[in-house]
Amino acid sequence: MRIVVTGGSGFLGSHLSDRLLAEGHHVVAVDNFITGRKSNIEHIDSDRFEFIEHDVSEFIDIKGQVDFVMHLASPASPIDFERFPIQILKVGALGTHNALGLAKAKSAGFFIASTSEVYGDPLVNPQPESYWGNVNPVGIRGVYDEAKRYAEAMTMAYHRIHSIDTRIVRIFNTYGPRMRPKDGRVMPTFISQALRGEPLTVFGEGQQTRSFCYYEDLIDGFYRLLLSGENYPVNIGNANEISMLELAQTIIRVTGSNSTIVYKPLPQDDPRLRRPDISRATRILEWEAKVALEAGLIKTIEYFKAEEEVV
Ligand code: NAD
Ligand code: UDP
């Protein structure tokens, strides 16, 4: 297939591009580098890879055949919700509309990277796809949550009205090499702090939970979903839940750091719990996460050590 990947120079978009190329597909990556990096795709040496620098909130012009549009473009870190709120709303709304329009014009399939944030601060745990969520539309996180909820609604409307062959993946916290050390998300933040011997900044009392998926597992779930005929949302994430305090302690232990822990205020609307119900992914895709937290951490820490040496 010839596949357009928006957000192709980001953390997940670059790993997805690697996987698609390894499977023999052609990739057209589109990115405006708002949170992505050229270095994530510099290693790609293939005549089946094309890169276009472009903001997908503007009309997307791709020449030739396209079989699938995989729309990953969007800032994704909570610190960006305050920094780039309008760009996030635009890429979720206008970017998704343009990417769907491209899929329609090319008679291609459409795959959207949605998020566990559609469940907001969930009142049920774990979260199944049937849960409608608990989102504050006017809070700081609302720009991201509502953009993704709108993107899902727009995707389903194109499915119903224009018969677009859709895929909706609700991604739960994913980590690994190629995250930026200053990305702001908890994994790169804690690992960078531990490697520098600085205190780890736990927000609130650190009792809030997340469930961390190693990127290789996630990308495998993406690929299975792509090849499946499933048009409705599917959660992809690791079902092992951990508190942020436990995560900080684990990272200090695995890095062998002598960092301490400091407590900082909990951000507004920070979800108290998060764990995917992956029964749909298991049933439809025969997928579950395989990489244990410590194994994924060891590989991610190696990457961040190398990054620290470069910086
Ligand atoms: P990332 O910031 O590394 O990647 C996002 C990429 O999109 C970047 O390369 C950025 O430059 C690009 N981009 C943003 N706006 C754009 C625009 N208007 N035009 C063109 N390119 C644009 O983040 P990531 O973790 O790789 O996230 C990829 C996708 O997965 C996002 O849609 C995100 O919401 C979703 N997601 C990620 C996670 C996770 O844990 N990593 C969880 C839930 C959802
Ligand atoms: N967090 C933290 N310290 C940090 C960064 C994040 O304790 O330096 C917490 C944050 O409050 C949240 C969790 O870690 O409860 C995960 O945050 P992240 O920004 O990775 O993503 P989220 O899952 O909230 O979208």
CSV table of C-alpha atoms and ligand atoms in Angstrom, one decimal:
chain,number,residue,atom,x,y,z
A,1,MET,CA,0.0,0.0,0.0
A,2,ARG,CA,1.0,3.7,-0.4
A,3,ILE,CA,0.3,5.1,3.1
A,4,VAL,CA,0.2,8.8,4.2
A,5,VAL,CA,1.4,9.2,7.8
A,6,THR,CA,0.6,12.6,9.3
A,7,GLY,CA,2.8,13.4,12.3
A,8,GLY,CA,5.4,11.1,10.6
A,9,SER,CA,8.5,12.6,12.3
A,10,GLY,CA,7.1,12.3,15.8
A,11,PHE,CA,7.7,9.6,18.4
A,12,LEU,CA,5.0,7.2,17.2
A,13,GLY,CA,4.7,8.4,13.6
A,14,SER,CA,8.4,7.6,13.0
A,15,HIS,CA,8.2,4.2,14.6
A,16,LEU,CA,5.0,3.5,12.6
A,17,SER,CA,6.8,4.6,9.4
A,18,ASP,CA,9.7,2.1,10.2
A,19,ARG,CA,7.2,-0.7,10.6
A,20,LEU,CA,5.2,0.1,7.5
A,21,LEU,CA,8.5,0.2,5.4
A,22,ALA,CA,9.6,-3.1,7.0
A,23,GLU,CA,6.3,-4.6,5.9
A,24,GLY,CA,7.0,-3.5,2.3
A,25,HIS,CA,4.6,-0.5,2.1
A,26,HIS,CA,5.4,3.0,0.7
A,27,VAL,CA,5.2,5.8,3.2
A,28,VAL,CA,4.5,9.5,2.6
A,29,ALA,CA,5.2,11.2,6.0
A,30,VAL,CA,3.8,14.7,6.5
A,31,ASP,CA,4.9,16.8,9.5
A,32,ASN,CA,5.4,20.5,10.4
A,33,PHE,CA,7.8,19.7,13.2
A,34,ILE,CA,5.8,21.5,15.9
A,35,THR,CA,6.7,18.7,18.3
A,36,GLY,CA,8.5,16.3,16.0
A,37,ARG,CA,12.2,16.0,15.1
A,38,LYS,CA,14.0,15.5,11.8
A,39,SER,CA,16.4,13.2,13.7
A,40,ASN,CA,13.6,10.6,14.2
A,41,ILE,CA,13.5,9.9,10.4
A,42,GLU,CA,17.1,10.7,9.4
A,43,HIS,CA,18.0,7.0,9.6
A,44,ILE,CA,15.4,6.0,6.9
A,45,ASP,CA,17.2,5.2,3.7
A,46,SER,CA,14.5,3.8,1.3
A,47,ASP,CA,13.1,4.8,-2.1
A,48,ARG,CA,9.7,3.8,-0.6
A,49,PHE,CA,9.8,6.8,1.8
A,50,GLU,CA,8.8,10.4,1.0
A,51,PHE,CA,8.7,13.3,3.4
A,52,ILE,CA,6.6,16.5,3.0
A,53,GLU,CA,7.0,19.4,5.4
A,54,HIS,CA,3.5,20.7,5.8
A,55,ASP,CA,0.9,21.8,8.4
A,56,VAL,CA,-2.0,19.4,7.9
A,57,SER,CA,-4.5,22.0,9.3
A,58,GLU,CA,-4.1,23.4,5.8
A,59,PHE,CA,-5.3,21.6,2.6
A,60,ILE,CA,-3.2,18.4,2.1
A,61,ASP,CA,-2.0,17.9,-1.5
A,62,ILE,CA,-0.6,14.5,-2.2
A,63,LYS,CA,0.1,13.4,-5.8
A,64,GLY,CA,-0.7,9.9,-7.0
A,65,GLN,CA,-2.3,6.9,-5.5
A,66,VAL,CA,-3.0,6.7,-1.8
A,67,ASP,CA,-4.4,3.5,-0.1
A,68,PHE,CA,-4.5,4.6,3.5
A,69,VAL,CA,-4.2,7.9,5.4
A,70,MET,CA,-3.0,7.4,9.0
A,71,HIS,CA,-3.6,10.6,10.9
A,72,LEU,CA,-1.2,10.9,13.9
A,73,ALA,CA,-0.4,14.6,13.7
A,74,SER,CA,-1.1,16.4,17.0
A,75,PRO,CA,0.9,17.7,20.0
A,76,ALA,CA,0.3,15.1,22.7
A,77,SER,CA,2.0,16.3,25.9
A,78,PRO,CA,0.0,18.0,28.7
A,79,ILE,CA,2.6,20.9,28.7
A,80,ASP,CA,1.6,21.5,25.1
A,81,PHE,CA,-2.0,21.8,26.0
A,82,GLU,CA,-1.1,25.2,27.5
A,83,ARG,CA,1.5,26.1,24.9
A,84,PHE,CA,-0.3,25.2,21.7
A,85,PRO,CA,-4.0,25.1,22.6
A,86,ILE,CA,-5.2,26.5,19.3
A,87,GLN,CA,-2.9,24.4,17.1
A,88,ILE,CA,-4.2,21.3,19.0
A,89,LEU,CA,-7.8,22.3,18.3
A,90,LYS,CA,-7.0,23.1,14.7
A,91,VAL,CA,-5.2,19.8,13.9
A,92,GLY,CA,-7.9,17.7,15.7
A,93,ALA,CA,-10.7,19.5,13.8
A,94,LEU,CA,-9.3,21.0,10.5
A,95,GLY,CA,-6.4,18.5,10.2
A,96,THR,CA,-8.7,15.6,10.7
A,97,HIS,CA,-11.2,17.1,8.1
A,98,ASN,CA,-8.4,17.6,5.6
A,99,ALA,CA,-7.0,14.0,6.2
A,100,LEU,CA,-10.5,12.6,5.8
A,101,GLY,CA,-11.0,14.7,2.7
A,102,LEU,CA,-7.7,13.3,1.3
A,103,ALA,CA,-8.9,9.7,2.1
A,104,LYS,CA,-12.2,10.4,0.3
A,105,ALA,CA,-10.6,11.9,-2.8
A,106,LYS,CA,-8.2,9.0,-3.1
A,107,SER,CA,-10.8,6.3,-2.2
A,108,ALA,CA,-8.4,5.4,0.6
A,109,GLY,CA,-8.9,4.0,4.1
A,110,PHE,CA,-8.6,6.3,7.2
A,111,PHE,CA,-6.9,5.6,10.5
A,112,ILE,CA,-7.0,8.1,13.4
A,113,ALA,CA,-4.7,8.2,16.4
A,114,SER,CA,-7.2,8.9,19.2
A,115,THR,CA,-6.5,8.7,22.9
A,116,SER,CA,-7.5,7.5,26.3
A,117,GLU,CA,-8.1,11.2,27.0
A,118,VAL,CA,-11.5,10.8,25.4
A,119,TYR,CA,-12.4,9.2,28.7
A,120,GLY,CA,-11.2,12.3,30.6
A,121,ASP,CA,-11.0,11.7,34.4
A,122,PRO,CA,-12.8,8.4,34.2
A,123,LEU,CA,-15.5,7.3,36.6
A,124,VAL,CA,-15.0,3.7,35.7
A,125,ASN,CA,-11.8,1.7,35.8
A,126,PRO,CA,-10.6,0.0,33.6
A,127,GLN,CA,-12.1,2.0,30.7
A,128,PRO,CA,-13.9,0.0,28.0
A,129,GLU,CA,-14.6,1.6,24.6
A,130,SER,CA,-18.3,1.8,25.5
A,131,TYR,CA,-17.5,4.3,28.3
A,132,TRP,CA,-18.5,7.9,27.2
A,133,GLY,CA,-16.0,9.7,29.4
A,134,ASN,CA,-15.9,12.5,32.0
A,135,VAL,CA,-14.3,15.5,30.3
A,136,ASN,CA,-14.2,19.2,31.3
A,137,PRO,CA,-14.6,21.0,28.0
A,138,VAL,CA,-13.4,24.4,29.3
A,139,GLY,CA,-10.4,23.2,31.3
A,140,ILE,CA,-6.8,23.3,30.2
A,141,ARG,CA,-6.9,19.7,29.0
A,142,GLY,CA,-10.2,20.3,27.2
A,143,VAL,CA,-8.5,21.5,24.1
A,144,TYR,CA,-6.9,18.1,23.5
A,145,ASP,CA,-9.7,15.9,24.8
A,146,GLU,CA,-12.4,17.7,22.8
A,147,ALA,CA,-10.3,17.9,19.7
A,148,LYS,CA,-9.9,14.1,19.8
A,149,ARG,CA,-13.5,13.5,20.6
A,150,TYR,CA,-14.5,15.8,17.7
A,151,ALA,CA,-12.0,13.9,15.4
A,152,GLU,CA,-13.6,10.6,16.3
A,153,ALA,CA,-17.1,12.0,15.6
A,154,MET,CA,-15.9,13.4,12.2
A,155,THR,CA,-14.3,10.1,11.4
A,156,MET,CA,-17.6,8.2,12.1
A,157,ALA,CA,-19.5,10.7,10.1
A,158,TYR,CA,-17.3,10.1,7.0
A,159,HIS,CA,-17.7,6.4,7.6
A,160,ARG,CA,-21.5,6.7,7.7
A,161,ILE,CA,-22.0,9.3,4.9
A,162,HIS,CA,-19.1,8.6,2.6
A,163,SER,CA,-18.5,4.9,3.4
A,164,ILE,CA,-14.8,5.5,4.3
A,165,ASP,CA,-13.1,2.4,5.7
A,166,THR,CA,-12.2,3.8,9.2
A,167,ARG,CA,-9.9,2.7,12.0
A,168,ILE,CA,-10.0,4.5,15.4
A,169,VAL,CA,-7.3,3.6,17.9
A,170,ARG,CA,-7.6,4.9,21.5
A,171,ILE,CA,-3.9,5.0,22.6
A,172,PHE,CA,-3.1,4.7,26.3
A,173,ASN,CA,0.2,6.2,27.6
A,174,THR,CA,3.0,4.9,25.4
A,175,TYR,CA,6.7,5.4,25.9
A,176,GLY,CA,10.1,4.5,24.4
A,177,PRO,CA,13.0,5.8,22.4
A,178,ARG,CA,12.5,8.9,20.3
A,179,MET,CA,10.5,10.7,22.9
A,180,ARG,CA,12.1,14.1,23.4
A,181,PRO,CA,13.8,14.5,26.8
A,182,LYS,CA,12.0,17.8,27.4
A,183,ASP,CA,8.6,16.5,26.0
A,184,GLY,CA,7.0,17.1,29.4
A,185,ARG,CA,5.3,13.7,29.6
A,186,VAL,CA,6.1,11.8,32.8
A,187,MET,CA,8.4,9.1,31.3
A,188,PRO,CA,11.0,11.4,29.6
A,189,THR,CA,10.8,13.8,32.5
A,190,PHE,CA,11.5,11.2,35.2
A,191,ILE,CA,14.1,9.4,33.2
A,192,SER,CA,16.0,12.6,32.3
A,193,GLN,CA,15.8,13.8,36.0
A,194,ALA,CA,17.1,10.4,37.3
A,195,LEU,CA,20.0,10.4,34.8
A,196,ARG,CA,21.0,13.9,35.8
A,197,GLY,CA,20.7,13.1,39.5
A,198,GLU,CA,18.0,15.8,39.9
A,199,PRO,CA,14.9,15.3,42.1
A,200,LEU,CA,12.0,13.6,40.3
A,201,THR,CA,9.0,15.9,40.2
A,202,VAL,CA,5.9,13.9,41.4
A,203,PHE,CA,2.7,15.8,40.9
A,204,GLY,CA,0.2,15.8,43.8
A,205,GLU,CA,0.8,12.9,46.1
A,206,GLY,CA,1.7,10.6,43.2
A,207,GLN,CA,-1.3,8.3,43.9
A,208,GLN,CA,-2.8,8.9,40.4
A,209,THR,CA,-2.3,5.9,38.1
A,210,ARG,CA,-1.4,5.3,34.5
A,211,SER,CA,-0.7,2.1,32.5
A,212,PHE,CA,2.4,2.3,30.3
A,213,CYS,CA,2.7,0.6,27.0
A,214,TYR,CA,6.1,0.1,25.3
A,215,TYR,CA,6.0,1.5,21.7
A,216,GLU,CA,6.8,-1.9,20.0
A,217,ASP,CA,3.6,-3.4,21.5
A,218,LEU,CA,1.6,-0.4,20.5
A,219,ILE,CA,2.9,-0.3,16.9
A,220,ASP,CA,2.1,-4.0,16.6
A,221,GLY,CA,-1.5,-3.3,17.7
A,222,PHE,CA,-1.7,-0.4,15.1
A,223,TYR,CA,-0.6,-2.8,12.4
A,224,ARG,CA,-3.1,-5.5,13.3
A,225,LEU,CA,-5.9,-2.8,13.5
A,226,LEU,CA,-4.8,-1.5,10.1
A,227,LEU,CA,-5.2,-4.9,8.5
A,228,SER,CA,-8.4,-5.7,10.4
A,229,GLY,CA,-11.8,-4.6,9.1
A,230,GLU,CA,-12.8,-2.9,12.4
A,231,ASN,CA,-14.3,0.5,11.9
A,232,TYR,CA,-15.2,1.3,15.5
A,233,PRO,CA,-12.8,2.4,18.3
A,234,VAL,CA,-10.3,0.0,19.8
A,235,ASN,CA,-8.3,0.6,23.0
A,236,ILE,CA,-4.6,-0.2,22.6
A,237,GLY,CA,-2.6,-0.1,25.8
A,238,ASN,CA,-0.8,-2.1,28.5
A,239,ALA,CA,-3.2,-3.3,31.2
A,240,ASN,CA,-0.7,-3.0,34.1
A,241,GLU,CA,-1.6,0.0,36.2
A,242,ILE,CA,1.0,1.8,38.4
A,243,SER,CA,0.9,5.0,40.5
A,244,MET,CA,3.2,7.9,39.7
A,245,LEU,CA,5.0,7.5,43.0
A,246,GLU,CA,5.7,3.9,42.2
A,247,LEU,CA,6.9,4.8,38.7
A,248,ALA,CA,9.3,7.4,40.2
A,249,GLN,CA,10.7,4.8,42.6
A,250,THR,CA,11.0,2.2,39.8
A,251,ILE,CA,12.9,4.6,37.6
A,252,ILE,CA,15.3,5.6,40.4
A,253,ARG,CA,16.0,1.9,41.0
A,254,VAL,CA,16.4,0.9,37.4
A,255,THR,CA,18.7,3.9,36.5
A,256,GLY,CA,20.7,3.3,39.7
A,257,SER,CA,20.3,7.0,40.4
A,258,ASN,CA,20.6,8.7,43.8
A,259,SER,CA,17.9,11.2,42.9
A,260,THR,CA,15.3,12.1,45.5
A,261,ILE,CA,11.5,12.8,45.0
A,262,VAL,CA,9.9,16.2,45.3
A,263,TYR,CA,6.2,16.9,45.2
A,264,LYS,CA,4.7,19.6,43.0
A,265,PRO,CA,1.1,20.7,42.6
A,266,LEU,CA,-1.3,18.4,40.7
A,267,PRO,CA,-2.3,19.9,37.3
A,268,GLN,CA,-5.9,20.8,36.8
A,269,ASP,CA,-8.2,17.9,35.8
A,270,ASP,CA,-5.3,15.4,35.9
A,271,PRO,CA,-7.0,12.0,35.5
A,272,ARG,CA,-6.9,10.1,38.8
A,273,LEU,CA,-7.0,6.7,37.3
A,274,ARG,CA,-6.2,5.2,33.9
A,275,ARG,CA,-6.2,1.6,32.7
A,276,PRO,CA,-7.4,0.2,29.4
A,277,ASP,CA,-9.9,-2.6,29.1
A,278,ILE,CA,-8.3,-4.4,26.2
A,279,SER,CA,-10.9,-7.1,25.7
A,280,ARG,CA,-11.9,-5.8,22.3
A,281,ALA,CA,-8.3,-5.7,21.1
A,282,THR,CA,-7.7,-9.2,22.4
A,283,ARG,CA,-10.8,-10.5,20.7
A,284,ILE,CA,-10.7,-8.6,17.4
A,285,LEU,CA,-6.9,-8.3,16.9
A,286,GLU,CA,-5.6,-11.2,19.1
A,287,TRP,CA,-3.4,-8.5,20.6
A,288,GLU,CA,-2.1,-7.8,24.1
A,289,ALA,CA,1.0,-6.0,25.4
A,290,LYS,CA,4.0,-8.2,25.9
A,291,VAL,CA,6.8,-6.0,27.0
A,292,ALA,CA,7.0,-5.7,30.8
A,293,LEU,CA,7.6,-2.2,32.3
A,294,GLU,CA,11.2,-2.9,33.5
A,295,ALA,CA,12.2,-4.3,30.1
A,296,GLY,CA,10.8,-1.3,28.3
A,297,LEU,CA,12.4,1.1,30.8
A,298,ILE,CA,15.9,-0.4,30.3
A,299,LYS,CA,15.7,0.2,26.5
A,300,THR,CA,14.3,3.7,26.9
A,301,ILE,CA,16.9,4.6,29.5
A,302,GLU,CA,19.7,3.5,27.1
A,303,TYR,CA,18.2,5.8,24.5
A,304,PHE,CA,18.0,8.8,26.9
A,305,LYS,CA,21.6,8.2,28.1
A,306,ALA,CA,22.8,8.4,24.5
A,307,GLU,CA,20.7,11.6,24.0
A,308,GLU,CA,22.1,13.2,27.2
A,309,GLU,CA,25.6,12.5,25.8
A,310,VAL,CA,24.8,14.3,22.5
A,311,VAL,CA,23.2,17.3,24.2
B,1,NAD,P1,4.7,13.6,19.0
B,1,NAD,O1,4.5,15.0,19.5
B,1,NAD,O2,6.0,12.9,19.1
B,1,NAD,O3,4.2,13.4,17.5
B,1,NAD,C1,3.2,14.2,16.9
B,1,NAD,C2,3.7,14.7,15.6
B,1,NAD,O4,2.7,15.4,14.9
B,1,NAD,C3,4.9,15.6,15.7
B,1,NAD,O5,5.9,15.1,14.8
B,1,NAD,C4,4.4,16.9,15.3
B,1,NAD,O6,5.4,17.8,14.7
B,1,NAD,C5,3.3,16.5,14.3
B,1,NAD,N1,2.2,17.6,14.1
B,1,NAD,C6,1.5,18.2,15.1
B,1,NAD,N2,0.6,19.0,14.5
B,1,NAD,C7,0.8,19.0,13.2
B,1,NAD,C8,0.3,19.7,12.1
B,1,NAD,N3,-0.7,20.6,12.2
B,1,NAD,N4,0.7,19.4,10.8
B,1,NAD,C9,1.7,18.4,10.6
B,1,NAD,N5,2.3,17.8,11.7
B,1,NAD,C10,1.9,18.0,12.9
B,1,NAD,O7,3.6,12.7,19.8
B,1,NAD,P2,3.3,11.1,19.8
B,1,NAD,O8,3.3,10.6,21.1
B,1,NAD,O9,4.1,10.5,18.7
B,1,NAD,O10,1.8,11.2,19.4
B,1,NAD,C11,1.3,10.8,18.0
B,1,NAD,C12,-0.2,10.7,18.1
B,1,NAD,O11,-0.6,9.7,19.0
B,1,NAD,C13,-0.9,12.0,18.5
B,1,NAD,O12,-2.1,12.2,17.7
B,1,NAD,C14,-1.3,11.8,19.9
B,1,NAD,O13,-2.4,12.5,20.3
B,1,NAD,C15,-1.6,10.3,19.9
B,1,NAD,N6,-1.4,9.7,21.2
B,1,NAD,C16,-0.2,9.4,21.8
B,1,NAD,C17,-0.1,8.9,23.0
B,1,NAD,C18,1.2,8.5,23.6
B,1,NAD,O14,1.2,8.0,24.8
B,1,NAD,N7,2.4,8.6,23.0
B,1,NAD,C19,-1.2,8.6,23.8
B,1,NAD,C20,-2.5,8.9,23.2
B,1,NAD,C21,-2.6,9.4,21.9
B,2,UDP,N1,3.5,13.7,36.2
B,2,UDP,C1,4.3,13.8,37.3
B,2,UDP,N2,5.4,14.5,37.2
B,2,UDP,C2,5.9,15.1,36.0
B,2,UDP,C3,5.1,14.9,34.9
B,2,UDP,C4,3.9,14.2,35.0
B,2,UDP,O1,3.9,13.3,38.4
B,2,UDP,O2,7.0,15.7,36.0
B,2,UDP,C5,2.2,12.9,36.3
B,2,UDP,C6,1.0,13.7,35.8
B,2,UDP,O3,0.4,14.5,36.8
B,2,UDP,C7,0.1,12.5,35.4
B,2,UDP,C8,1.0,11.4,35.0
B,2,UDP,O4,2.3,11.8,35.5
B,2,UDP,O5,-0.7,12.1,36.5
B,2,UDP,C9,1.2,11.2,33.5
B,2,UDP,O6,1.4,12.4,33.0
B,2,UDP,P1,1.8,12.6,31.4
B,2,UDP,O7,2.1,14.1,31.2
B,2,UDP,O8,2.8,11.7,31.0
B,2,UDP,O9,0.5,12.3,30.6
B,2,UDP,P2,-1.1,12.1,30.9
B,2,UDP,O10,-1.3,10.7,31.1
B,2,UDP,O11,-1.5,12.9,32.1
B,2,UDP,O12,-1.7,12.6,29.7
